[in-house]
């Protein structure tokens, strides 16, 4: 009985968090049907959960069947980033990297093997399906340093032939490549360059720029990784 209750509770929590994530990353009001789909529920269940979120202030309905983040969700997000000591500096680095390399620059937060996009600069408006809040696919790079295998180097793209790179040929999709460098000594923050496969750098200029920004933010250039 207890296991059934716990399973049910986790299922409800997963659905609620799916709704919160969708609301938090939306650029415009979302319709009930879309929210029901992302949360894996019926419209009736999604409506009930959204009503609870609206009552608590985590969601807001500006019109019938439309939903936006509520003030408490916005406040929670603001509270999380309020004491980020490198937030503004990293944002400047992302902008500079994106403009200098012509690729998408991202800040990735890592914990417990999960990697989530926390910041993104795409001034060239490259058609990449990547946005703030996205969780990146599993990769040895996001694991503990001891498990990441010493793949790659500051020498640039394509120079690392280690098993971690070879084990994941498509990352995050067959049409894109990614280059990452730790921007904190505890490897909880990474600077990442993402580009289309046919725009993959042919020299180490982008890698050197990435390593320089990561080093300035407290990372180690020896930690540079080409992750496919």
PDB file of C-alpha atoms in Angstrom:
ATOM      1  CA  UNK A   1       0.000   0.000   0.000  1.00  0.00           C
ATOM      2  CA  UNK A   2       2.787   2.366   0.957  1.00  0.00           C
ATOM      3  CA  UNK A   3       4.652   1.758  -2.297  1.00  0.00           C
ATOM      4  CA  UNK A   4       1.502   2.466  -4.303  1.00  0.00           C
ATOM      5  CA  UNK A   5       0.996   5.751  -2.473  1.00  0.00           C
ATOM      6  CA  UNK A   6       4.618   6.778  -3.046  1.00  0.00           C
ATOM      7  CA  UNK A   7       4.405   5.897  -6.732  1.00  0.00           C
ATOM      8  CA  UNK A   8       1.237   7.932  -7.089  1.00  0.00           C
ATOM      9  CA  UNK A   9       2.799  10.888  -5.296  1.00  0.00           C
ATOM     10  CA  UNK A  10       5.830  10.819  -7.560  1.00  0.00           C
ATOM     11  CA  UNK A  11       3.585  10.667 -10.599  1.00  0.00           C
ATOM     12  CA  UNK A  12       1.619  13.727  -9.514  1.00  0.00           C
ATOM     13  CA  UNK A  13       4.840  15.565  -8.685  1.00  0.00           C
ATOM     14  CA  UNK A  14       6.232  14.757 -12.133  1.00  0.00           C
ATOM     15  CA  UNK A  15       3.095  16.130 -13.781  1.00  0.00           C
ATOM     16  CA  UNK A  16       3.125  19.302 -11.722  1.00  0.00           C
ATOM     17  CA  UNK A  17       6.823  19.900 -12.393  1.00  0.00           C
ATOM     18  CA  UNK A  18       6.244  19.358 -16.123  1.00  0.00           C
ATOM     19  CA  UNK A  19       3.598  22.077 -16.012  1.00  0.00           C
ATOM     20  CA  UNK A  20       5.854  24.420 -14.019  1.00  0.00           C
ATOM     21  CA  UNK A  21       8.742  23.848 -16.427  1.00  0.00           C
ATOM     22  CA  UNK A  22       6.555  24.499 -19.454  1.00  0.00           C
ATOM     23  CA  UNK A  23       5.191  27.692 -17.921  1.00  0.00           C
ATOM     24  CA  UNK A  24       8.626  28.880 -16.859  1.00  0.00           C
ATOM     25  CA  UNK A  25      10.154  28.489 -20.312  1.00  0.00           C
ATOM     26  CA  UNK A  26       7.219  29.708 -22.401  1.00  0.00           C
ATOM     27  CA  UNK A  27       7.615  32.853 -24.503  1.00  0.00           C
ATOM     28  CA  UNK A  28       3.864  33.347 -24.804  1.00  0.00           C
ATOM     29  CA  UNK A  29       0.681  32.154 -23.078  1.00  0.00           C
ATOM     30  CA  UNK A  30       0.245  28.391 -23.385  1.00  0.00           C
ATOM     31  CA  UNK A  31      -3.035  26.702 -24.190  1.00  0.00           C
ATOM     32  CA  UNK A  32      -4.512  24.018 -22.001  1.00  0.00           C
ATOM     33  CA  UNK A  33      -4.131  21.384 -24.714  1.00  0.00           C
ATOM     34  CA  UNK A  34      -0.395  22.006 -25.045  1.00  0.00           C
ATOM     35  CA  UNK A  35       0.073  21.877 -21.266  1.00  0.00           C
ATOM     36  CA  UNK A  36      -1.908  18.656 -21.026  1.00  0.00           C
ATOM     37  CA  UNK A  37       0.371  17.145 -23.663  1.00  0.00           C
ATOM     38  CA  UNK A  38       3.667  18.123 -22.018  1.00  0.00           C
ATOM     39  CA  UNK A  39       2.465  16.901 -18.625  1.00  0.00           C
ATOM     40  CA  UNK A  40       1.145  13.618 -20.011  1.00  0.00           C
ATOM     41  CA  UNK A  41      -2.332  14.162 -18.588  1.00  0.00           C
ATOM     42  CA  UNK A  42      -5.872  14.606 -19.808  1.00  0.00           C
ATOM     43  CA  UNK A  43      -7.171  18.130 -20.235  1.00  0.00           C
ATOM     44  CA  UNK A  44      -9.368  17.644 -17.183  1.00  0.00           C
ATOM     45  CA  UNK A  45      -6.414  16.662 -15.006  1.00  0.00           C
ATOM     46  CA  UNK A  46      -4.219  19.429 -16.413  1.00  0.00           C
ATOM     47  CA  UNK A  47      -6.980  21.957 -15.767  1.00  0.00           C
ATOM     48  CA  UNK A  48      -7.297  20.802 -12.157  1.00  0.00           C
ATOM     49  CA  UNK A  49      -3.555  20.971 -11.548  1.00  0.00           C
ATOM     50  CA  UNK A  50      -3.333  24.380 -13.220  1.00  0.00           C
ATOM     51  CA  UNK A  51      -6.211  25.653 -11.087  1.00  0.00           C
ATOM     52  CA  UNK A  52      -4.232  24.647  -7.995  1.00  0.00           C
ATOM     53  CA  UNK A  53      -1.125  26.371  -9.358  1.00  0.00           C
ATOM     54  CA  UNK A  54      -3.137  29.512 -10.116  1.00  0.00           C
ATOM     55  CA  UNK A  55      -4.639  29.485  -6.628  1.00  0.00           C
ATOM     56  CA  UNK A  56      -1.128  29.298  -5.146  1.00  0.00           C
ATOM     57  CA  UNK A  57       0.209  31.996  -7.474  1.00  0.00           C
ATOM     58  CA  UNK A  58       2.587  29.803  -9.469  1.00  0.00           C
ATOM     59  CA  UNK A  59       0.474  30.137 -12.623  1.00  0.00           C
ATOM     60  CA  UNK A  60      -1.725  32.867 -14.043  1.00  0.00           C
ATOM     61  CA  UNK A  61      -4.552  32.672 -16.555  1.00  0.00           C
ATOM     62  CA  UNK A  62      -4.881  35.873 -18.635  1.00  0.00           C
ATOM     63  CA  UNK A  63      -7.764  34.397 -20.619  1.00  0.00           C
ATOM     64  CA  UNK A  64      -9.903  31.306 -20.969  1.00  0.00           C
ATOM     65  CA  UNK A  65      -7.700  28.273 -21.600  1.00  0.00           C
ATOM     66  CA  UNK A  66      -4.454  30.303 -21.547  1.00  0.00           C
ATOM     67  CA  UNK A  67      -1.735  30.146 -18.893  1.00  0.00           C
ATOM     68  CA  UNK A  68       1.412  32.073 -17.957  1.00  0.00           C
ATOM     69  CA  UNK A  69       3.911  31.938 -15.072  1.00  0.00           C
ATOM     70  CA  UNK A  70       2.405  33.425 -11.918  1.00  0.00           C
ATOM     71  CA  UNK A  71       4.075  35.946  -9.598  1.00  0.00           C
ATOM     72  CA  UNK A  72       5.205  33.319  -7.089  1.00  0.00           C
ATOM     73  CA  UNK A  73       6.967  31.336  -9.838  1.00  0.00           C
ATOM     74  CA  UNK A  74       8.631  34.528 -11.059  1.00  0.00           C
ATOM     75  CA  UNK A  75       9.601  35.368  -7.484  1.00  0.00           C
ATOM     76  CA  UNK A  76      11.041  31.903  -6.942  1.00  0.00           C
ATOM     77  CA  UNK A  77      13.151  32.217 -10.089  1.00  0.00           C
ATOM     78  CA  UNK A  78      14.377  35.649  -8.959  1.00  0.00           C
ATOM     79  CA  UNK A  79      15.252  34.302  -5.517  1.00  0.00           C
ATOM     80  CA  UNK A  80      17.297  31.458  -6.982  1.00  0.00           C
ATOM     81  CA  UNK A  81      19.474  33.749  -9.122  1.00  0.00           C
ATOM     82  CA  UNK A  82      19.625  36.656  -6.666  1.00  0.00           C
ATOM     83  CA  UNK A  83      22.840  35.543  -5.009  1.00  0.00           C
ATOM     84  CA  UNK A  84      24.549  34.238  -8.140  1.00  0.00           C
ATOM     85  CA  UNK A  85      27.996  35.881  -7.833  1.00  0.00           C
ATOM     86  CA  UNK A  86      28.941  35.301 -11.482  1.00  0.00           C
ATOM     87  CA  UNK A  87      25.568  35.833 -13.138  1.00  0.00           C
ATOM     88  CA  UNK A  88      26.280  39.193 -14.742  1.00  0.00           C
ATOM     89  CA  UNK A  89      29.895  38.345 -15.611  1.00  0.00           C
ATOM     90  CA  UNK A  90      28.944  35.065 -17.250  1.00  0.00           C
ATOM     91  CA  UNK A  91      26.208  36.799 -19.243  1.00  0.00           C
ATOM     92  CA  UNK A  92      28.830  39.190 -20.615  1.00  0.00           C
ATOM     93  CA  UNK A  93      31.100  36.263 -21.495  1.00  0.00           C
ATOM     94  CA  UNK A  94      28.288  34.474 -23.291  1.00  0.00           C
ATOM     95  CA  UNK A  95      27.519  37.548 -25.374  1.00  0.00           C
ATOM     96  CA  UNK A  96      31.173  38.055 -26.254  1.00  0.00           C
ATOM     97  CA  UNK A  97      31.669  34.390 -27.170  1.00  0.00           C
ATOM     98  CA  UNK A  98      28.552  34.272 -29.328  1.00  0.00           C
ATOM     99  CA  UNK A  99      29.507  37.425 -31.227  1.00  0.00           C
ATOM    100  CA  UNK A 100      33.148  36.439 -31.687  1.00  0.00           C
ATOM    101  CA  UNK A 101      32.570  32.860 -32.806  1.00  0.00           C
ATOM    102  CA  UNK A 102      29.201  33.055 -34.577  1.00  0.00           C
ATOM    103  CA  UNK A 103      27.939  30.116 -32.512  1.00  0.00           C
ATOM    104  CA  UNK A 104      25.405  29.799 -29.719  1.00  0.00           C
ATOM    105  CA  UNK A 105      26.963  30.346 -26.278  1.00  0.00           C
ATOM    106  CA  UNK A 106      25.356  28.856 -23.194  1.00  0.00           C
ATOM    107  CA  UNK A 107      25.840  28.600 -19.474  1.00  0.00           C
ATOM    108  CA  UNK A 108      25.207  25.099 -18.169  1.00  0.00           C
ATOM    109  CA  UNK A 109      24.619  24.242 -14.518  1.00  0.00           C
ATOM    110  CA  UNK A 110      25.619  20.727 -13.459  1.00  0.00           C
ATOM    111  CA  UNK A 111      24.621  18.733 -10.384  1.00  0.00           C
ATOM    112  CA  UNK A 112      24.223  14.997  -9.773  1.00  0.00           C
ATOM    113  CA  UNK A 113      24.969  14.193 -13.394  1.00  0.00           C
ATOM    114  CA  UNK A 114      22.277  16.540 -14.729  1.00  0.00           C
ATOM    115  CA  UNK A 115      23.162  19.451 -17.002  1.00  0.00           C
ATOM    116  CA  UNK A 116      20.664  22.280 -17.478  1.00  0.00           C
ATOM    117  CA  UNK A 117      20.941  25.405 -19.640  1.00  0.00           C
ATOM    118  CA  UNK A 118      20.881  28.455 -17.335  1.00  0.00           C
ATOM    119  CA  UNK A 119      21.800  31.144 -19.859  1.00  0.00           C
ATOM    120  CA  UNK A 120      21.853  31.454 -23.619  1.00  0.00           C
ATOM    121  CA  UNK A 121      23.100  33.927 -26.235  1.00  0.00           C
ATOM    122  CA  UNK A 122      22.173  33.430 -29.884  1.00  0.00           C
ATOM    123  CA  UNK A 123      22.548  36.827 -31.600  1.00  0.00           C
ATOM    124  CA  UNK A 124      22.871  35.173 -35.012  1.00  0.00           C
ATOM    125  CA  UNK A 125      19.527  33.447 -34.407  1.00  0.00           C
ATOM    126  CA  UNK A 126      20.877  30.067 -35.448  1.00  0.00           C
ATOM    127  CA  UNK A 127      18.049  27.527 -35.821  1.00  0.00           C
ATOM    128  CA  UNK A 128      18.998  25.381 -32.840  1.00  0.00           C
ATOM    129  CA  UNK A 129      16.367  23.752 -30.650  1.00  0.00           C
ATOM    130  CA  UNK A 130      17.983  24.912 -27.433  1.00  0.00           C
ATOM    131  CA  UNK A 131      16.556  27.207 -24.794  1.00  0.00           C
ATOM    132  CA  UNK A 132      17.019  28.184 -21.171  1.00  0.00           C
ATOM    133  CA  UNK A 133      15.694  25.467 -18.904  1.00  0.00           C
ATOM    134  CA  UNK A 134      16.488  22.583 -21.254  1.00  0.00           C
ATOM    135  CA  UNK A 135      18.223  19.567 -19.756  1.00  0.00           C
ATOM    136  CA  UNK A 136      21.048  18.267 -21.933  1.00  0.00           C
ATOM    137  CA  UNK A 137      21.444  14.536 -22.663  1.00  0.00           C
ATOM    138  CA  UNK A 138      23.571  12.447 -20.321  1.00  0.00           C
ATOM    139  CA  UNK A 139      27.288  12.574 -21.026  1.00  0.00           C
ATOM    140  CA  UNK A 140      30.459  11.616 -19.102  1.00  0.00           C
ATOM    141  CA  UNK A 141      31.386  15.303 -19.158  1.00  0.00           C
ATOM    142  CA  UNK A 142      28.609  16.056 -16.669  1.00  0.00           C
ATOM    143  CA  UNK A 143      29.721  13.291 -14.304  1.00  0.00           C
ATOM    144  CA  UNK A 144      32.336  13.648 -11.590  1.00  0.00           C
ATOM    145  CA  UNK A 145      35.739  14.710 -12.866  1.00  0.00           C
ATOM    146  CA  UNK A 146      37.179  11.315 -12.001  1.00  0.00           C
ATOM    147  CA  UNK A 147      34.657   9.687 -14.331  1.00  0.00           C
ATOM    148  CA  UNK A 148      34.997  12.086 -17.263  1.00  0.00           C
ATOM    149  CA  UNK A 149      38.012  10.313 -18.641  1.00  0.00           C
ATOM    150  CA  UNK A 150      40.347  13.130 -19.679  1.00  0.00           C
ATOM    151  CA  UNK A 151      38.792  13.629 -23.072  1.00  0.00           C
ATOM    152  CA  UNK A 152      39.887  16.510 -25.241  1.00  0.00           C
ATOM    153  CA  UNK A 153      42.195  19.405 -24.411  1.00  0.00           C
ATOM    154  CA  UNK A 154      42.547  23.125 -24.846  1.00  0.00           C
ATOM    155  CA  UNK A 155      43.963  22.431 -28.281  1.00  0.00           C
ATOM    156  CA  UNK A 156      40.523  22.654 -29.797  1.00  0.00           C
ATOM    157  CA  UNK A 157      37.787  20.726 -31.568  1.00  0.00           C
ATOM    158  CA  UNK A 158      38.481  17.278 -32.854  1.00  0.00           C
ATOM    159  CA  UNK A 159      41.776  16.833 -31.020  1.00  0.00           C
ATOM    160  CA  UNK A 160      40.433  14.573 -28.296  1.00  0.00           C
ATOM    161  CA  UNK A 161      40.026  10.937 -29.255  1.00  0.00           C
ATOM    162  CA  UNK A 162      39.071   9.496 -25.884  1.00  0.00           C
ATOM    163  CA  UNK A 163      36.370   6.952 -25.247  1.00  0.00           C
ATOM    164  CA  UNK A 164      33.866   9.486 -23.923  1.00  0.00           C
ATOM    165  CA  UNK A 165      33.814  11.332 -27.247  1.00  0.00           C
ATOM    166  CA  UNK A 166      33.700   8.117 -29.234  1.00  0.00           C
ATOM    167  CA  UNK A 167      30.878   6.674 -27.132  1.00  0.00           C
ATOM    168  CA  UNK A 168      28.500   9.501 -27.999  1.00  0.00           C
ATOM    169  CA  UNK A 169      28.605  10.256 -31.714  1.00  0.00           C
ATOM    170  CA  UNK A 170      25.526  12.490 -31.757  1.00  0.00           C
ATOM    171  CA  UNK A 171      25.341  15.204 -29.134  1.00  0.00           C
ATOM    172  CA  UNK A 172      22.810  16.543 -28.647  1.00  0.00           C
ATOM    173  CA  UNK A 173      21.600  15.718 -32.181  1.00  0.00           C
ATOM    174  CA  UNK A 174      23.170  14.461 -35.371  1.00  0.00           C
ATOM    175  CA  UNK A 175      23.159  17.977 -36.801  1.00  0.00           C
ATOM    176  CA  UNK A 176      24.959  19.825 -33.994  1.00  0.00           C
ATOM    177  CA  UNK A 177      28.277  19.824 -32.173  1.00  0.00           C
ATOM    178  CA  UNK A 178      29.144  21.092 -28.719  1.00  0.00           C
ATOM    179  CA  UNK A 179      32.311  22.345 -27.058  1.00  0.00           C
ATOM    180  CA  UNK A 180      32.352  22.812 -23.284  1.00  0.00           C
ATOM    181  CA  UNK A 181      34.742  24.133 -20.633  1.00  0.00           C
ATOM    182  CA  UNK A 182      34.297  24.268 -16.843  1.00  0.00           C
ATOM    183  CA  UNK A 183      33.901  27.825 -15.545  1.00  0.00           C
ATOM    184  CA  UNK A 184      34.121  26.861 -11.872  1.00  0.00           C
ATOM    185  CA  UNK A 185      36.643  24.762  -9.999  1.00  0.00           C
ATOM    186  CA  UNK A 186      33.906  22.488  -8.645  1.00  0.00           C
ATOM    187  CA  UNK A 187      32.661  21.817 -12.189  1.00  0.00           C
ATOM    188  CA  UNK A 188      29.116  22.931 -11.434  1.00  0.00           C
ATOM    189  CA  UNK A 189      29.197  25.623 -14.115  1.00  0.00           C
ATOM    190  CA  UNK A 190      30.252  25.191 -17.740  1.00  0.00           C
ATOM    191  CA  UNK A 191      30.541  27.561 -20.665  1.00  0.00           C
ATOM    192  CA  UNK A 192      29.378  25.869 -23.843  1.00  0.00           C
ATOM    193  CA  UNK A 193      29.508  26.653 -27.550  1.00  0.00           C
ATOM    194  CA  UNK A 194      26.931  24.956 -29.738  1.00  0.00           C
ATOM    195  CA  UNK A 195      26.780  25.073 -33.514  1.00  0.00           C
ATOM    196  CA  UNK A 196      25.394  23.350 -36.547  1.00  0.00           C
ATOM    197  CA  UNK A 197      27.457  20.395 -37.742  1.00  0.00           C
ATOM    198  CA  UNK A 198      28.395  22.019 -41.060  1.00  0.00           C
ATOM    199  CA  UNK A 199      29.620  25.118 -39.160  1.00  0.00           C
ATOM    200  CA  UNK A 200      32.026  23.161 -36.951  1.00  0.00           C
ATOM    201  CA  UNK A 201      35.238  25.205 -36.491  1.00  0.00           C
ATOM    202  CA  UNK A 202      38.181  24.084 -38.592  1.00  0.00           C
ATOM    203  CA  UNK A 203      40.779  25.662 -36.312  1.00  0.00           C
ATOM    204  CA  UNK A 204      41.214  26.200 -32.578  1.00  0.00           C
ATOM    205  CA  UNK A 205      40.137  29.858 -32.447  1.00  0.00           C
ATOM    206  CA  UNK A 206      36.741  29.151 -30.876  1.00  0.00           C
ATOM    207  CA  UNK A 207      38.313  26.703 -28.416  1.00  0.00           C
ATOM    208  CA  UNK A 208      40.922  29.266 -27.369  1.00  0.00           C
ATOM    209  CA  UNK A 209      38.267  31.925 -26.815  1.00  0.00           C
ATOM    210  CA  UNK A 210      36.148  29.519 -24.802  1.00  0.00           C
ATOM    211  CA  UNK A 211      39.136  28.449 -22.708  1.00  0.00           C
ATOM    212  CA  UNK A 212      40.092  32.065 -22.078  1.00  0.00           C
ATOM    213  CA  UNK A 213      36.641  33.022 -20.814  1.00  0.00           C
ATOM    214  CA  UNK A 214      36.390  29.875 -18.690  1.00  0.00           C
ATOM    215  CA  UNK A 215      39.832  30.497 -17.211  1.00  0.00           C
ATOM    216  CA  UNK A 216      38.901  34.079 -16.382  1.00  0.00           C
ATOM    217  CA  UNK A 217      35.798  32.857 -14.581  1.00  0.00           C
ATOM    218  CA  UNK A 218      37.789  30.429 -12.459  1.00  0.00           C
ATOM    219  CA  UNK A 219      37.923  27.305 -14.591  1.00  0.00           C
ATOM    220  CA  UNK A 220      40.943  25.421 -15.858  1.00  0.00           C
ATOM    221  CA  UNK A 221      41.898  25.428 -19.550  1.00  0.00           C
ATOM    222  CA  UNK A 222      43.037  21.819 -19.114  1.00  0.00           C
ATOM    223  CA  UNK A 223      39.390  20.960 -18.490  1.00  0.00           C
ATOM    224  CA  UNK A 224      38.265  21.918 -21.986  1.00  0.00           C
ATOM    225  CA  UNK A 225      36.157  19.177 -23.550  1.00  0.00           C
ATOM    226  CA  UNK A 226      34.975  18.584 -27.082  1.00  0.00           C
ATOM    227  CA  UNK A 227      31.788  16.633 -26.520  1.00  0.00           C
ATOM    228  CA  UNK A 228      30.895  15.754 -30.063  1.00  0.00           C
TER     229      UNK A 228
END
